Amino acid sequence: MNDIRFRLAADDADLASVVRLRDDAARWMLARGITGQWQPGELDESHFRRVTASGEVWLAEVDGRLAGAWELWWEDEDAWGPQPPVAGYVHRLMVDRSSAPPGTGRLLLQAAERRVAAAGRALVRLDCLAGNARLNTYYLNAGYQAVGHKAGKPQPGGAPKSFTLLEKPVRV
């Protein structure tokens, strides 16, 4: 695989690129009959700007082109309730399906896991749309365990949805 480089989103141009990437990922899902997850136009730059105020937006680049991105939060009360600071929460893991090499998603997930461990937290947590069996299986195959369910989790720009709660221990 080509070298992949990870960096934090730095400016509005980066945020605009993440919005395009997410909208493209939403269109890809819809074209394959994966409904109920993401819709194009749901999130704009202001969403990702808000995330950078309390968490992190990471970009993955291959040969200078955006290949993927994800959000890393340090708390997620909407899904997990109040928690001690033992976990990092991965959200909106997305890959550019038109140009990213196979396996890029797993590399992004591993980079997020390393970042959480480097922050001294022992768990990586995420939530996955309960009805997306393929994506739930993807995370289970990546070493995550289903540890709960959250019904009616509020969604930015949309109606509440039900999620599988997954976590994976990481070495601090």
PDB file of C-alpha atoms in Angstrom:
ATOM      1  CA  MET A   1       0.000   0.000   0.000  1.00  0.00           C
ATOM      2  CA  ASN A   2       1.152   3.539  -0.655  1.00  0.00           C
ATOM      3  CA  ASP A   3       2.311   5.499   2.363  1.00  0.00           C
ATOM      4  CA  ILE A   4      -0.572   6.864   4.360  1.00  0.00           C
ATOM      5  CA  ARG A   5      -0.118  10.032   6.375  1.00  0.00           C
ATOM      6  CA  PHE A   6      -2.353  11.081   9.275  1.00  0.00           C
ATOM      7  CA  ARG A   7      -2.838  14.636  10.456  1.00  0.00           C
ATOM      8  CA  LEU A   8      -5.307  16.775  12.334  1.00  0.00           C
ATOM      9  CA  ALA A   9      -7.670  18.977  10.336  1.00  0.00           C
ATOM     10  CA  ALA A  10      -6.042  22.386  10.352  1.00  0.00           C
ATOM     11  CA  ASP A  11      -8.330  24.876   8.621  1.00  0.00           C
ATOM     12  CA  ASP A  12     -11.628  25.490   6.825  1.00  0.00           C
ATOM     13  CA  ALA A  13     -10.287  23.974   3.591  1.00  0.00           C
ATOM     14  CA  ASP A  14      -9.688  20.708   5.469  1.00  0.00           C
ATOM     15  CA  LEU A  15     -13.198  20.842   6.929  1.00  0.00           C
ATOM     16  CA  ALA A  16     -14.714  21.439   3.482  1.00  0.00           C
ATOM     17  CA  SER A  17     -12.820  18.376   2.238  1.00  0.00           C
ATOM     18  CA  VAL A  18     -14.212  16.279   5.105  1.00  0.00           C
ATOM     19  CA  VAL A  19     -17.757  17.425   4.268  1.00  0.00           C
ATOM     20  CA  ARG A  20     -17.246  16.345   0.634  1.00  0.00           C
ATOM     21  CA  LEU A  21     -15.810  13.014   1.772  1.00  0.00           C
ATOM     22  CA  ARG A  22     -18.762  12.356   4.065  1.00  0.00           C
ATOM     23  CA  ASP A  23     -21.293  13.306   1.395  1.00  0.00           C
ATOM     24  CA  ASP A  24     -19.523  10.993  -1.071  1.00  0.00           C
ATOM     25  CA  ALA A  25     -19.589   8.182   1.516  1.00  0.00           C
ATOM     26  CA  ALA A  26     -23.316   8.784   2.054  1.00  0.00           C
ATOM     27  CA  ARG A  27     -23.946   8.595  -1.706  1.00  0.00           C
ATOM     28  CA  TRP A  28     -21.877   5.389  -1.913  1.00  0.00           C
ATOM     29  CA  MET A  29     -23.987   3.801   0.847  1.00  0.00           C
ATOM     30  CA  LEU A  30     -27.269   4.861  -0.724  1.00  0.00           C
ATOM     31  CA  ALA A  31     -26.181   3.502  -4.134  1.00  0.00           C
ATOM     32  CA  ARG A  32     -25.656   0.123  -2.456  1.00  0.00           C
ATOM     33  CA  GLY A  33     -28.986   0.092  -0.664  1.00  0.00           C
ATOM     34  CA  ILE A  34     -27.575   1.042   2.746  1.00  0.00           C
ATOM     35  CA  THR A  35     -30.275   3.401   3.944  1.00  0.00           C
ATOM     36  CA  GLY A  36     -30.961   4.946   7.302  1.00  0.00           C
ATOM     37  CA  GLN A  37     -27.334   5.734   8.041  1.00  0.00           C
ATOM     38  CA  TRP A  38     -26.001   8.883   6.349  1.00  0.00           C
ATOM     39  CA  GLN A  39     -27.597  11.327   3.935  1.00  0.00           C
ATOM     40  CA  PRO A  40     -25.687  13.779   1.729  1.00  0.00           C
ATOM     41  CA  GLY A  41     -25.892  17.319   3.071  1.00  0.00           C
ATOM     42  CA  GLU A  42     -26.613  16.312   6.674  1.00  0.00           C
ATOM     43  CA  LEU A  43     -23.398  17.771   8.089  1.00  0.00           C
ATOM     44  CA  ASP A  44     -21.543  20.907   7.099  1.00  0.00           C
ATOM     45  CA  GLU A  45     -18.270  22.550   8.059  1.00  0.00           C
ATOM     46  CA  SER A  46     -19.790  23.947  11.264  1.00  0.00           C
ATOM     47  CA  HIS A  47     -20.368  20.408  12.547  1.00  0.00           C
ATOM     48  CA  PHE A  48     -16.715  19.450  12.099  1.00  0.00           C
ATOM     49  CA  ARG A  49     -15.585  22.808  13.507  1.00  0.00           C
ATOM     50  CA  ARG A  50     -17.628  22.060  16.674  1.00  0.00           C
ATOM     51  CA  VAL A  51     -15.982  18.640  16.955  1.00  0.00           C
ATOM     52  CA  THR A  52     -12.527  20.232  16.864  1.00  0.00           C
ATOM     53  CA  ALA A  53     -13.513  22.378  19.863  1.00  0.00           C
ATOM     54  CA  SER A  54     -13.779  19.355  22.192  1.00  0.00           C
ATOM     55  CA  GLY A  55     -12.290  16.501  20.162  1.00  0.00           C
ATOM     56  CA  GLU A  56     -10.294  15.897  17.026  1.00  0.00           C
ATOM     57  CA  VAL A  57     -10.938  15.532  13.304  1.00  0.00           C
ATOM     58  CA  TRP A  58      -8.252  13.406  11.667  1.00  0.00           C
ATOM     59  CA  LEU A  59      -7.402  13.227   7.975  1.00  0.00           C
ATOM     60  CA  ALA A  60      -5.672  10.377   6.172  1.00  0.00           C
ATOM     61  CA  GLU A  61      -3.794  11.222   2.992  1.00  0.00           C
ATOM     62  CA  VAL A  62      -2.259   8.974   0.353  1.00  0.00           C
ATOM     63  CA  ASP A  63      -0.013  10.620  -2.231  1.00  0.00           C
ATOM     64  CA  GLY A  64      -1.208  14.033  -1.057  1.00  0.00           C
ATOM     65  CA  ARG A  65      -4.906  13.207  -1.594  1.00  0.00           C
ATOM     66  CA  LEU A  66      -7.558  12.801   1.065  1.00  0.00           C
ATOM     67  CA  ALA A  67      -8.167   9.059   1.459  1.00  0.00           C
ATOM     68  CA  GLY A  68     -10.243   9.099   4.634  1.00  0.00           C
ATOM     69  CA  ALA A  69     -11.094  10.799   7.893  1.00  0.00           C
ATOM     70  CA  TRP A  70     -12.607  10.231  11.305  1.00  0.00           C
ATOM     71  CA  GLU A  71     -13.663  12.092  14.410  1.00  0.00           C
ATOM     72  CA  LEU A  72     -12.193  11.305  17.817  1.00  0.00           C
ATOM     73  CA  TRP A  73     -14.127  12.416  20.871  1.00  0.00           C
ATOM     74  CA  TRP A  74     -13.052  12.257  24.498  1.00  0.00           C
ATOM     75  CA  GLU A  75     -16.595  11.764  25.799  1.00  0.00           C
ATOM     76  CA  ASP A  76     -19.889  10.626  24.322  1.00  0.00           C
ATOM     77  CA  GLU A  77     -22.689  10.939  26.845  1.00  0.00           C
ATOM     78  CA  ASP A  78     -25.435  10.684  24.211  1.00  0.00           C
ATOM     79  CA  ALA A  79     -24.443   7.072  23.502  1.00  0.00           C
ATOM     80  CA  TRP A  80     -22.549   5.932  26.583  1.00  0.00           C
ATOM     81  CA  GLY A  81     -23.878   8.140  29.393  1.00  0.00           C
ATOM     82  CA  PRO A  82     -21.519   9.749  31.902  1.00  0.00           C
ATOM     83  CA  GLN A  83     -18.241   7.803  31.961  1.00  0.00           C
ATOM     84  CA  PRO A  84     -14.878   8.139  33.675  1.00  0.00           C
ATOM     85  CA  PRO A  85     -12.116   9.291  31.282  1.00  0.00           C
ATOM     86  CA  VAL A  86     -11.036   5.788  30.216  1.00  0.00           C
ATOM     87  CA  ALA A  87     -11.951   5.818  26.510  1.00  0.00           C
ATOM     88  CA  GLY A  88     -11.712   7.630  23.222  1.00  0.00           C
ATOM     89  CA  TYR A  89     -14.785   7.541  20.965  1.00  0.00           C
ATOM     90  CA  VAL A  90     -14.420   7.083  17.203  1.00  0.00           C
ATOM     91  CA  HIS A  91     -17.126   8.619  15.029  1.00  0.00           C
ATOM     92  CA  ARG A  92     -17.712   9.010  11.300  1.00  0.00           C
ATOM     93  CA  LEU A  93     -14.902   6.765  10.100  1.00  0.00           C
ATOM     94  CA  MET A  94     -14.996   7.282   6.330  1.00  0.00           C
ATOM     95  CA  VAL A  95     -12.917   6.340   3.316  1.00  0.00           C
ATOM     96  CA  ASP A  96     -12.784   7.765  -0.204  1.00  0.00           C
ATOM     97  CA  ARG A  97     -14.064   4.698  -2.077  1.00  0.00           C
ATOM     98  CA  SER A  98     -12.979   6.140  -5.428  1.00  0.00           C
ATOM     99  CA  SER A  99      -9.263   6.418  -4.633  1.00  0.00           C
ATOM    100  CA  ALA A 100      -8.282   4.874  -1.295  1.00  0.00           C
ATOM    101  CA  PRO A 101      -6.403   1.581  -1.531  1.00  0.00           C
ATOM    102  CA  PRO A 102      -8.097  -1.527  -0.098  1.00  0.00           C
ATOM    103  CA  GLY A 103      -7.543  -1.811   3.653  1.00  0.00           C
ATOM    104  CA  THR A 104      -7.491   1.946   4.221  1.00  0.00           C
ATOM    105  CA  GLY A 105     -10.453   1.819   6.615  1.00  0.00           C
ATOM    106  CA  ARG A 106      -8.665  -0.652   8.868  1.00  0.00           C
ATOM    107  CA  LEU A 107      -5.539   1.550   8.836  1.00  0.00           C
ATOM    108  CA  LEU A 108      -7.623   4.546   9.900  1.00  0.00           C
ATOM    109  CA  LEU A 109      -9.175   2.551  12.714  1.00  0.00           C
ATOM    110  CA  GLN A 110      -5.732   1.397  13.881  1.00  0.00           C
ATOM    111  CA  ALA A 111      -4.454   4.987  13.813  1.00  0.00           C
ATOM    112  CA  ALA A 112      -7.409   6.057  15.958  1.00  0.00           C
ATOM    113  CA  GLU A 113      -6.656   3.223  18.377  1.00  0.00           C
ATOM    114  CA  ARG A 114      -2.996   4.311  18.641  1.00  0.00           C
ATOM    115  CA  ARG A 115      -4.072   7.910  19.292  1.00  0.00           C
ATOM    116  CA  VAL A 116      -6.423   6.816  22.099  1.00  0.00           C
ATOM    117  CA  ALA A 117      -3.676   4.681  23.668  1.00  0.00           C
ATOM    118  CA  ALA A 118      -1.195   7.572  23.375  1.00  0.00           C
ATOM    119  CA  ALA A 119      -3.665   9.752  25.285  1.00  0.00           C
ATOM    120  CA  GLY A 120      -3.493   7.242  28.138  1.00  0.00           C
ATOM    121  CA  ARG A 121      -6.971   5.795  27.673  1.00  0.00           C
ATOM    122  CA  ALA A 122      -7.483   2.038  27.777  1.00  0.00           C
ATOM    123  CA  LEU A 123     -10.559   1.648  25.540  1.00  0.00           C
ATOM    124  CA  VAL A 124     -11.642   2.673  22.075  1.00  0.00           C
ATOM    125  CA  ARG A 125     -15.398   2.897  21.810  1.00  0.00           C
ATOM    126  CA  LEU A 126     -17.713   3.453  18.902  1.00  0.00           C
ATOM    127  CA  ASP A 127     -21.331   3.050  18.031  1.00  0.00           C
ATOM    128  CA  CYS A 128     -22.627   1.480  14.864  1.00  0.00           C
ATOM    129  CA  LEU A 129     -26.093   1.742  13.382  1.00  0.00           C
ATOM    130  CA  ALA A 130     -27.852  -1.324  14.770  1.00  0.00           C
ATOM    131  CA  GLY A 131     -29.459  -2.168  11.428  1.00  0.00           C
ATOM    132  CA  ASN A 132     -26.197  -2.131   9.433  1.00  0.00           C
ATOM    133  CA  ALA A 133     -25.164  -5.792   9.824  1.00  0.00           C
ATOM    134  CA  ARG A 134     -22.252  -5.474   7.389  1.00  0.00           C
ATOM    135  CA  LEU A 135     -20.687  -2.588   9.316  1.00  0.00           C
ATOM    136  CA  ASN A 136     -21.291  -4.251  12.694  1.00  0.00           C
ATOM    137  CA  THR A 137     -19.465  -7.345  11.361  1.00  0.00           C
ATOM    138  CA  TYR A 138     -16.619  -5.136  10.103  1.00  0.00           C
ATOM    139  CA  TYR A 139     -16.009  -3.787  13.607  1.00  0.00           C
ATOM    140  CA  LEU A 140     -16.359  -7.219  15.227  1.00  0.00           C
ATOM    141  CA  ASN A 141     -13.744  -8.543  12.776  1.00  0.00           C
ATOM    142  CA  ALA A 142     -11.474  -5.631  13.774  1.00  0.00           C
ATOM    143  CA  GLY A 143     -11.469  -6.889  17.366  1.00  0.00           C
ATOM    144  CA  TYR A 144     -14.316  -4.869  18.836  1.00  0.00           C
ATOM    145  CA  GLN A 145     -16.897  -6.435  21.139  1.00  0.00           C
ATOM    146  CA  ALA A 146     -20.560  -5.509  21.265  1.00  0.00           C
ATOM    147  CA  VAL A 147     -21.171  -4.364  24.830  1.00  0.00           C
ATOM    148  CA  GLY A 148     -24.597  -2.754  24.631  1.00  0.00           C
ATOM    149  CA  HIS A 149     -27.329  -1.075  22.665  1.00  0.00           C
ATOM    150  CA  LYS A 150     -28.495   2.531  22.592  1.00  0.00           C
ATOM    151  CA  ALA A 151     -31.980   3.234  21.309  1.00  0.00           C
ATOM    152  CA  GLY A 152     -32.995   6.740  20.294  1.00  0.00           C
ATOM    153  CA  LYS A 153     -29.558   8.352  20.167  1.00  0.00           C
ATOM    154  CA  PRO A 154     -29.867  11.968  18.940  1.00  0.00           C
ATOM    155  CA  GLN A 155     -28.378  12.608  15.493  1.00  0.00           C
ATOM    156  CA  PRO A 156     -27.014  15.843  14.048  1.00  0.00           C
ATOM    157  CA  GLY A 157     -29.381  16.908  11.300  1.00  0.00           C
ATOM    158  CA  GLY A 158     -31.713  13.933  11.648  1.00  0.00           C
ATOM    159  CA  ALA A 159     -34.041  11.775  13.692  1.00  0.00           C
ATOM    160  CA  PRO A 160     -32.723   9.684  16.612  1.00  0.00           C
ATOM    161  CA  LYS A 161     -31.462   6.190  15.713  1.00  0.00           C
ATOM    162  CA  SER A 162     -30.595   2.919  17.454  1.00  0.00           C
ATOM    163  CA  PHE A 163     -26.977   1.826  17.752  1.00  0.00           C
ATOM    164  CA  THR A 164     -24.839  -1.121  18.784  1.00  0.00           C
ATOM    165  CA  LEU A 165     -22.198  -0.017  21.302  1.00  0.00           C
ATOM    166  CA  LEU A 166     -18.776  -1.564  20.681  1.00  0.00           C
ATOM    167  CA  GLU A 167     -15.434  -1.287  22.434  1.00  0.00           C
ATOM    168  CA  LYS A 168     -11.908  -2.590  22.185  1.00  0.00           C
ATOM    169  CA  PRO A 169      -9.138  -2.462  24.793  1.00  0.00           C
ATOM    170  CA  VAL A 170      -5.879  -0.831  23.705  1.00  0.00           C
ATOM    171  CA  ARG A 171      -2.472  -0.966  25.297  1.00  0.00           C
ATOM    172  CA  VAL A 172      -1.672   2.332  26.996  1.00  0.00           C
TER     173      VAL A 172
END
